[in-house]
Tab-separated table of C-alpha atoms and ligand atoms in Angstrom:
chain	number	residue	atom	x	y	z
F	1	MET	CA	-4.088	24.317	3.773
F	2	LYS	CA	-0.709	22.375	2.795
F	3	LEU	CA	-0.443	18.673	2.405
F	4	LEU	CA	2.750	16.910	2.610
F	5	VAL	CA	2.836	13.016	1.446
F	6	THR	CA	5.953	10.969	2.690
F	7	GLY	CA	7.198	7.974	0.098
F	8	ALA	CA	6.907	10.472	-2.284
F	9	THR	CA	8.954	9.088	-4.518
F	10	GLY	CA	7.529	5.739	-4.070
F	11	HIS	CA	5.075	3.786	-6.599
F	12	LEU	CA	2.192	4.465	-4.522
F	13	GLY	CA	3.095	7.897	-2.483
F	14	SER	CA	4.164	9.089	-6.197
F	15	HIS	CA	0.780	8.776	-7.260
F	16	VAL	CA	-0.731	10.411	-4.996
F	17	VAL	CA	0.907	13.435	-5.335
F	18	ARG	CA	0.694	13.123	-9.480
F	19	THR	CA	-3.578	12.898	-7.992
F	20	LEU	CA	-3.348	15.936	-5.895
F	21	LEU	CA	-1.613	18.391	-8.630
F	22	LYS	CA	-4.445	17.801	-10.843
F	23	SER	CA	-7.016	19.654	-8.968
F	24	VAL	CA	-4.649	21.477	-5.701
F	25	PRO	CA	-2.300	23.952	-6.408
F	26	ALA	CA	1.493	22.526	-5.900
F	27	ALA	CA	2.016	25.599	-3.627
F	28	ASP	CA	-0.580	23.660	-1.002
F	29	ILE	CA	1.251	20.487	-1.559
F	30	ALA	CA	4.454	18.941	-0.141
F	31	VAL	CA	6.622	15.965	0.060
F	32	SER	CA	9.148	15.053	2.612
F	33	VAL	CA	11.698	12.405	1.020
F	34	ARG	CA	14.927	10.800	2.015
F	35	GLN	CA	16.522	11.847	-1.090
F	36	PRO	CA	15.122	14.994	-2.192
F	37	GLU	CA	17.072	14.538	-5.907
F	38	LYS	CA	14.983	11.512	-6.218
F	39	ALA	CA	11.670	13.894	-6.168
F	40	SER	CA	12.660	16.830	-8.951
F	41	GLU	CA	9.467	16.066	-10.695
F	42	PHE	CA	7.815	17.398	-8.563
F	43	SER	CA	10.173	20.245	-7.291
F	44	GLU	CA	9.869	21.045	-11.265
F	45	ARG	CA	6.077	20.992	-11.516
F	46	GLY	CA	6.293	23.521	-8.025
F	47	VAL	CA	5.793	20.986	-4.989
F	48	ASP	CA	7.590	21.803	-2.027
F	49	VAL	CA	10.441	19.262	-1.308
F	50	ARG	CA	11.480	17.941	1.970
F	51	GLN	CA	13.814	16.495	3.328
F	52	GLY	CA	13.215	13.785	6.045
F	53	ASP	CA	13.852	10.275	7.090
F	54	PHE	CA	11.772	8.032	9.397
F	55	ASP	CA	15.018	7.141	10.709
F	56	ASP	CA	15.778	10.210	11.888
F	57	PRO	CA	13.075	12.189	14.340
F	58	ALA	CA	14.330	15.878	13.880
F	59	SER	CA	14.108	15.598	10.270
F	60	LEU	CA	10.795	14.748	9.631
F	61	GLU	CA	9.380	17.296	12.552
F	62	ARG	CA	11.738	19.599	10.376
F	63	ALA	CA	9.601	18.459	6.933
F	64	PHE	CA	6.443	19.004	8.972
F	65	ALA	CA	6.314	22.234	9.931
F	66	GLY	CA	3.107	23.806	8.830
F	67	ILE	CA	1.436	20.875	7.111
F	68	ASP	CA	-2.060	21.207	7.919
F	69	ARG	CA	-3.534	17.193	6.570
F	70	LEU	CA	-0.248	14.225	6.267
F	71	LEU	CA	-0.902	11.318	4.596
F	72	ILE	CA	2.136	8.679	5.936
F	73	VAL	CA	3.062	6.294	3.505
F	74	SER	CA	4.018	3.129	5.909
F	75	THR	CA	7.737	2.435	5.243
F	76	ASP	CA	9.451	-1.539	4.429
F	77	GLY	CA	11.468	-3.415	6.194
F	78	ASP	CA	11.005	-6.174	9.633
F	79	THR	CA	8.227	-5.278	11.679
F	80	ALA	CA	10.646	-3.330	14.990
F	81	THR	CA	11.872	-1.203	12.435
F	82	ARG	CA	8.910	-0.469	10.705
F	83	ILE	CA	6.658	0.438	14.295
F	84	ARG	CA	9.826	2.545	15.226
F	85	GLN	CA	10.023	4.683	11.991
F	86	HIS	CA	6.029	4.966	12.600
F	87	GLY	CA	5.999	5.925	15.755
F	88	ASN	CA	9.148	8.522	15.011
F	89	ALA	CA	7.031	10.273	11.861
F	90	VAL	CA	3.563	10.196	13.962
F	91	GLU	CA	5.684	11.670	17.425
F	92	ALA	CA	6.592	14.573	14.396
F	93	ALA	CA	3.697	15.136	13.682
F	94	ARG	CA	2.029	15.820	17.192
F	95	LYS	CA	5.449	17.469	17.816
F	96	ALA	CA	4.657	20.058	14.541
F	97	GLY	CA	1.486	20.349	15.710
F	98	VAL	CA	-0.286	18.295	12.306
F	99	GLY	CA	-4.011	18.890	12.493
F	100	PHE	CA	-5.032	16.077	10.416
F	101	ILE	CA	-3.353	12.225	9.538
F	102	ALA	CA	-4.044	9.685	7.290
F	103	TYR	CA	-1.726	6.590	6.964
F	104	THR	CA	-2.163	3.343	4.611
F	105	SER	CA	-2.377	0.758	7.390
F	106	ALA	CA	-3.869	-3.291	6.705
F	107	PRO	CA	-7.047	-5.173	6.675
F	108	ASN	CA	-8.774	-5.295	9.510
F	109	ALA	CA	-5.706	-4.257	11.419
F	110	GLN	CA	-6.480	-4.296	15.008
F	111	ASP	CA	-7.561	-7.837	14.759
F	112	SER	CA	-5.594	-9.487	11.398
F	113	GLU	CA	-3.465	-12.156	12.395
F	114	LEU	CA	-2.004	-11.521	9.247
F	115	PHE	CA	1.979	-11.345	9.953
F	116	LEU	CA	2.337	-7.714	8.687
F	117	ALA	CA	-0.781	-6.999	10.718
F	118	GLU	CA	1.130	-5.847	14.272
F	119	VAL	CA	2.930	-2.700	12.534
F	120	HIS	CA	-0.342	-1.218	11.609
F	121	ARG	CA	-1.960	-2.129	14.625
F	122	GLU	CA	0.479	-0.135	16.388
F	123	THR	CA	1.129	3.033	14.206
F	124	GLU	CA	-2.901	2.568	14.235
F	125	ASN	CA	-2.478	2.921	18.514
F	126	ALA	CA	0.525	5.746	18.098
F	127	ILE	CA	-1.413	7.922	15.737
F	128	ARG	CA	-4.879	7.308	17.934
F	129	ALA	CA	-3.338	8.043	21.149
F	130	THR	CA	-2.117	11.514	20.150
F	131	GLY	CA	-6.122	12.787	19.779
F	132	ILE	CA	-4.735	14.403	16.681
F	133	PRO	CA	-7.806	13.603	13.799
F	134	TYR	CA	-7.004	10.373	11.551
F	135	SER	CA	-7.957	7.757	8.437
F	136	PHE	CA	-6.925	5.094	8.676
F	137	LEU	CA	-6.673	3.727	4.850
F	138	ARG	CA	-6.254	-0.026	5.317
F	139	ASN	CA	-5.138	-0.964	1.604
F	140	ASN	CA	-5.656	-4.591	0.686
F	141	TRP	CA	-3.378	-6.493	-1.800
F	142	TYR	CA	-2.138	-5.120	-4.150
F	143	ILE	CA	-2.331	-6.460	-7.763
F	144	GLU	CA	1.298	-5.435	-8.644
F	145	ASN	CA	2.614	-7.713	-5.915
F	146	GLU	CA	1.220	-10.623	-8.588
F	147	ALA	CA	3.401	-9.161	-11.306
F	148	GLY	CA	5.589	-11.982	-11.196
F	149	ALA	CA	2.918	-14.442	-11.768
F	150	ILE	CA	1.138	-12.482	-14.039
F	151	HIS	CA	4.548	-12.113	-16.591
F	152	GLY	CA	4.718	-15.658	-16.147
F	153	ALA	CA	1.338	-16.697	-16.853
F	154	ALA	CA	2.131	-13.971	-19.822
F	155	ALA	CA	5.179	-16.779	-21.072
F	156	GLY	CA	2.819	-19.974	-20.798
F	157	ALA	CA	3.208	-20.892	-17.074
F	158	PRO	CA	0.587	-21.520	-14.916
F	159	LEU	CA	-0.958	-19.989	-11.581
F	160	VAL	CA	0.950	-21.494	-8.680
F	161	THR	CA	-0.444	-21.068	-5.333
F	162	SER	CA	-0.495	-22.640	-1.770
F	163	ALA	CA	-3.317	-20.239	-0.751
F	164	GLY	CA	-5.991	-22.894	-1.652
F	165	ASP	CA	-9.805	-21.036	-1.783
F	166	GLY	CA	-8.443	-18.707	0.113
F	167	LYS	CA	-9.604	-14.751	-0.666
F	168	VAL	CA	-8.269	-11.505	-1.395
F	169	GLY	CA	-9.457	-8.312	-2.780
F	170	TRP	CA	-7.127	-7.712	-5.280
F	171	ALA	CA	-7.031	-4.057	-6.637
F	172	ALA	CA	-4.794	-1.669	-8.493
F	173	ARG	CA	-2.207	0.195	-6.625
F	174	HIS	CA	-3.294	3.541	-8.413
F	175	ASP	CA	-6.433	3.223	-7.270
F	176	TYR	CA	-5.302	2.814	-3.511
F	177	ALA	CA	-3.035	6.092	-4.093
F	178	GLU	CA	-6.495	8.396	-5.705
F	179	ALA	CA	-8.153	6.773	-2.942
F	180	ALA	CA	-5.528	8.393	-0.463
F	181	ALA	CA	-5.234	11.338	-2.306
F	182	ALA	CA	-9.282	12.403	-1.782
F	183	VAL	CA	-8.839	11.775	2.007
F	184	LEU	CA	-5.678	14.146	2.247
F	185	ALA	CA	-7.525	16.949	-0.190
F	186	GLY	CA	-11.461	16.631	0.817
F	187	PRO	CA	-13.672	17.214	3.613
F	188	GLY	CA	-14.865	14.748	5.728
F	189	HIS	CA	-12.393	12.205	6.985
F	190	GLU	CA	-12.182	13.193	10.479
F	191	ASN	CA	-11.578	10.077	12.677
F	192	THR	CA	-12.528	7.223	9.850
F	193	VAL	CA	-11.259	3.956	9.121
F	194	TYR	CA	-11.603	2.735	5.662
F	195	GLU	CA	-11.621	-0.932	4.484
F	196	LEU	CA	-10.208	-0.666	0.898
F	197	GLY	CA	-9.582	-3.108	-1.585
F	198	GLY	CA	-11.719	-5.122	-4.755
F	199	PRO	CA	-13.827	-7.905	-4.457
F	200	LEU	CA	-12.512	-10.623	-3.049
F	201	ARG	CA	-11.580	-13.263	-5.370
F	202	THR	CA	-9.447	-16.711	-5.147
F	203	TYR	CA	-6.616	-17.712	-6.862
F	204	ALA	CA	-8.800	-19.894	-9.189
F	205	GLU	CA	-10.436	-16.412	-9.722
F	206	LEU	CA	-7.383	-14.656	-10.347
F	207	ALA	CA	-6.663	-17.647	-13.007
F	208	GLY	CA	-9.727	-16.634	-14.810
F	209	VAL	CA	-9.292	-12.973	-15.153
F	210	LEU	CA	-5.672	-13.229	-16.553
F	211	THR	CA	-7.665	-16.155	-18.962
F	212	GLU	CA	-9.607	-13.245	-20.220
F	213	ALA	CA	-6.919	-10.245	-20.214
F	214	LEU	CA	-4.549	-12.856	-21.835
F	215	GLY	CA	-7.100	-14.663	-24.392
F	216	ARG	CA	-6.278	-17.920	-23.702
F	217	GLU	CA	-6.260	-20.305	-20.595
F	218	VAL	CA	-4.728	-19.909	-17.698
F	219	GLN	CA	-4.053	-22.939	-15.433
F	220	LEU	CA	-3.933	-23.007	-11.916
F	221	GLN	CA	-1.427	-25.397	-10.166
F	222	PRO	CA	-2.191	-26.092	-6.150
F	223	VAL	CA	0.399	-26.968	-3.756
F	224	ASP	CA	1.431	-26.689	-0.805
F	225	ASP	CA	3.772	-24.074	0.960
F	226	ASP	CA	6.729	-26.584	0.627
F	227	THR	CA	6.567	-26.786	-2.729
F	228	TYR	CA	5.078	-23.249	-3.261
F	229	ALA	CA	8.023	-21.679	-1.934
F	230	GLY	CA	10.342	-24.433	-3.922
F	231	ILE	CA	9.058	-23.107	-7.483
F	232	MET	CA	9.691	-20.094	-6.184
F	233	LYS	CA	13.133	-20.058	-5.642
F	234	SER	CA	13.416	-21.848	-9.157
F	235	VAL	CA	12.214	-19.096	-10.509
F	236	GLY	CA	14.348	-16.709	-8.547
F	237	VAL	CA	12.592	-15.368	-5.944
F	238	PRO	CA	15.688	-14.126	-3.662
F	239	GLU	CA	16.248	-17.058	-0.294
F	240	PRO	CA	15.702	-14.305	2.675
F	241	ALA	CA	12.435	-13.332	0.484
F	242	LEU	CA	11.114	-16.993	0.734
F	243	PRO	CA	9.322	-17.546	3.855
F	244	ILE	CA	7.536	-14.019	3.439
F	245	VAL	CA	5.877	-14.781	0.142
F	246	THR	CA	4.826	-18.555	1.563
F	247	ALA	CA	4.014	-16.448	5.182
F	248	ILE	CA	1.515	-14.198	2.399
F	249	GLN	CA	0.226	-17.180	0.616
F	250	GLN	CA	-1.276	-19.040	4.164
F	251	ALA	CA	-2.427	-15.514	5.021
F	252	ILE	CA	-4.249	-15.407	1.934
F	253	ARG	CA	-5.087	-19.399	3.120
F	254	THR	CA	-6.825	-18.534	5.914
F	255	ASN	CA	-8.693	-15.068	4.965
F	256	THR	CA	-6.688	-12.565	6.622
F	257	LEU	CA	-7.163	-10.515	3.878
F	258	ALA	CA	-10.776	-11.672	2.835
F	259	VAL	CA	-12.324	-8.064	4.198
F	260	GLU	CA	-14.723	-6.530	1.718
F	261	SER	CA	-16.070	-3.551	1.791
F	262	GLY	CA	-17.139	-0.605	-0.593
F	263	ASP	CA	-14.659	2.007	0.693
F	264	LEU	CA	-12.630	1.735	-1.933
F	265	GLU	CA	-15.512	2.933	-4.902
F	266	LYS	CA	-16.746	5.163	-2.489
F	267	LEU	CA	-14.015	7.806	-1.837
F	268	LEU	CA	-12.712	7.417	-5.461
F	269	GLY	CA	-16.657	8.636	-6.562
F	270	ARG	CA	-16.037	5.483	-9.263
F	271	PRO	CA	-15.954	1.900	-10.069
F	272	ALA	CA	-12.335	0.639	-9.306
F	273	THR	CA	-10.459	-0.387	-11.733
F	274	PRO	CA	-11.444	-3.828	-12.991
F	275	LEU	CA	-8.927	-6.569	-12.923
F	276	ALA	CA	-8.468	-8.058	-15.864
F	277	GLN	CA	-7.824	-4.032	-16.645
F	278	ALA	CA	-5.093	-3.783	-14.291
F	279	VAL	CA	-3.629	-7.374	-14.965
F	280	SER	CA	-3.601	-6.241	-19.412
F	281	ALA	CA	-1.626	-2.705	-18.424
F	282	LEU	CA	0.796	-4.829	-16.505
F	283	THR	CA	1.676	-7.439	-19.220
F	284	GLU	CA	2.046	-4.972	-21.534
F	285	ALA	CA	4.668	-2.650	-18.590
F	286	LYS	CA	6.446	-5.893	-19.109
I	1	LIG	N1	-1.159	-3.647	0.553
I	1	LIG	C1	-0.170	-4.853	-0.513
I	1	LIG	O1	-0.015	-5.200	-0.957
I	1	LIG	C2	1.341	-3.277	0.079
I	1	LIG	C3	2.393	-3.930	-0.999
I	1	LIG	C4	3.635	-3.834	-1.236
I	1	LIG	C5	3.538	-2.924	0.107
I	1	LIG	N2	3.273	-1.690	0.589
I	1	LIG	C6	3.481	-1.050	1.946
I	1	LIG	O2	3.032	0.074	1.280
I	1	LIG	C7	3.965	1.261	0.748
I	1	LIG	C8	3.874	1.570	0.044
I	1	LIG	O3	3.693	0.945	-1.482
I	1	LIG	P1	4.847	1.366	-2.385
I	1	LIG	O4	4.450	0.026	-3.133
I	1	LIG	O5	4.528	2.411	-2.563
I	1	LIG	O6	6.483	1.071	-1.797
I	1	LIG	P2	6.908	1.616	-2.828
I	1	LIG	O7	7.252	2.229	-3.569
I	1	LIG	O8	9.002	0.364	-1.932
I	1	LIG	O9	7.549	2.869	-1.597
I	1	LIG	C9	8.217	3.055	-0.457
I	1	LIG	C10	8.656	4.820	0.038
I	1	LIG	O10	9.007	4.853	1.262
I	1	LIG	C11	10.175	5.249	1.554
I	1	LIG	N3	10.471	4.911	1.913
I	1	LIG	C12	11.328	3.860	3.058
I	1	LIG	N4	11.678	3.758	3.519
I	1	LIG	C13	12.081	5.530	4.070
I	1	LIG	C14	12.908	6.118	5.234
I	1	LIG	N5	13.214	5.300	6.499
I	1	LIG	N6	12.751	7.041	5.319
I	1	LIG	C15	11.682	8.027	4.538
I	1	LIG	N7	11.096	7.216	3.111
I	1	LIG	C16	11.183	5.766	3.908
I	1	LIG	C17	10.784	5.475	-0.171
I	1	LIG	O11	11.462	6.087	0.105
I	1	LIG	P3	13.081	5.666	-0.640
I	1	LIG	O12	12.517	6.378	-2.553
I	1	LIG	O13	14.292	7.123	-0.913
I	1	LIG	O14	13.585	4.547	-0.576
I	1	LIG	C18	9.663	5.001	-0.716
I	1	LIG	O15	9.360	6.369	-1.232
I	1	LIG	C19	5.399	0.433	1.429
I	1	LIG	O16	5.924	1.364	1.956
I	1	LIG	C20	4.268	-0.742	2.359
I	1	LIG	O17	4.554	-0.577	3.614
I	1	LIG	C21	2.184	-2.511	0.543
């Protein structure tokens, strides 16, 4: 049984591979990466490192040859690019005769009004259309998305938000990775949809978590979207990213990420990492 992880040079994919290596022989693990030299950590441990670029369908088909179970880690970029890239990966998996596809999707992808959901809806549909057994790993928000705000709070700044009382299921990225590894390597996940995330929280509650983790009061600063974008600009968020970070606040405010489920704990076989612990790790990693 040969497993393959895409995006293995990234934060999530690399942790999936490190997790797999604890229980699966390296000879049964492959990765598909754009630049194989970036995956030397894994080639040195005996993992089969293959070259595959989501913009080069033939490279993906070669990379997926002989693979039984595949994890497609979503790429980044604009919606049209990602839909095309994911479509290339799904088609390559079909042509290569892959027997199972796990895919990192988004909360409530089929019905969500989240601006990022279209990519995931289209990709889920493309996977379903192949008839290949699948598992959709609908990851809620990484707490690492808040690293800038967390470092700011550690330096004495308030937690700024225009998301109001909207809720989001922040969890540690390594928990999502470990859940993905469990699905890729374990039995019984054919044709499943997992809504993965932590307990739903508002930014006010995140300020409370930060207060606990940092051992001193972190103030919440609720603002409107324009003020939020202005403050993000003043702290160095690049101009092209301002509409995106603001759209994320809007998305949280309208509860598009307020999807609650016990699926993360179920796949992990343990409680999710407490948010205060994940936040502390982020402040220490600075
Ligand atoms: N739920 C959330 O909160 C959240 C937050 C951030 C991202 N995401 C999504 O989850 C994915 C994984 O997260 P992450 O933190 O691991 O992101 P990351 O560290 O940016 O990793 C992205 C991975 O995708 C690979 N990739 C990008 N374009 C590619 C292409 N054309 N061909 C082959 N590989 C390509 C990158 O390869 P290179 O090393 O060659 O660049 C990298 O390995 C992201 O790509 C994004 O879709 C979700």
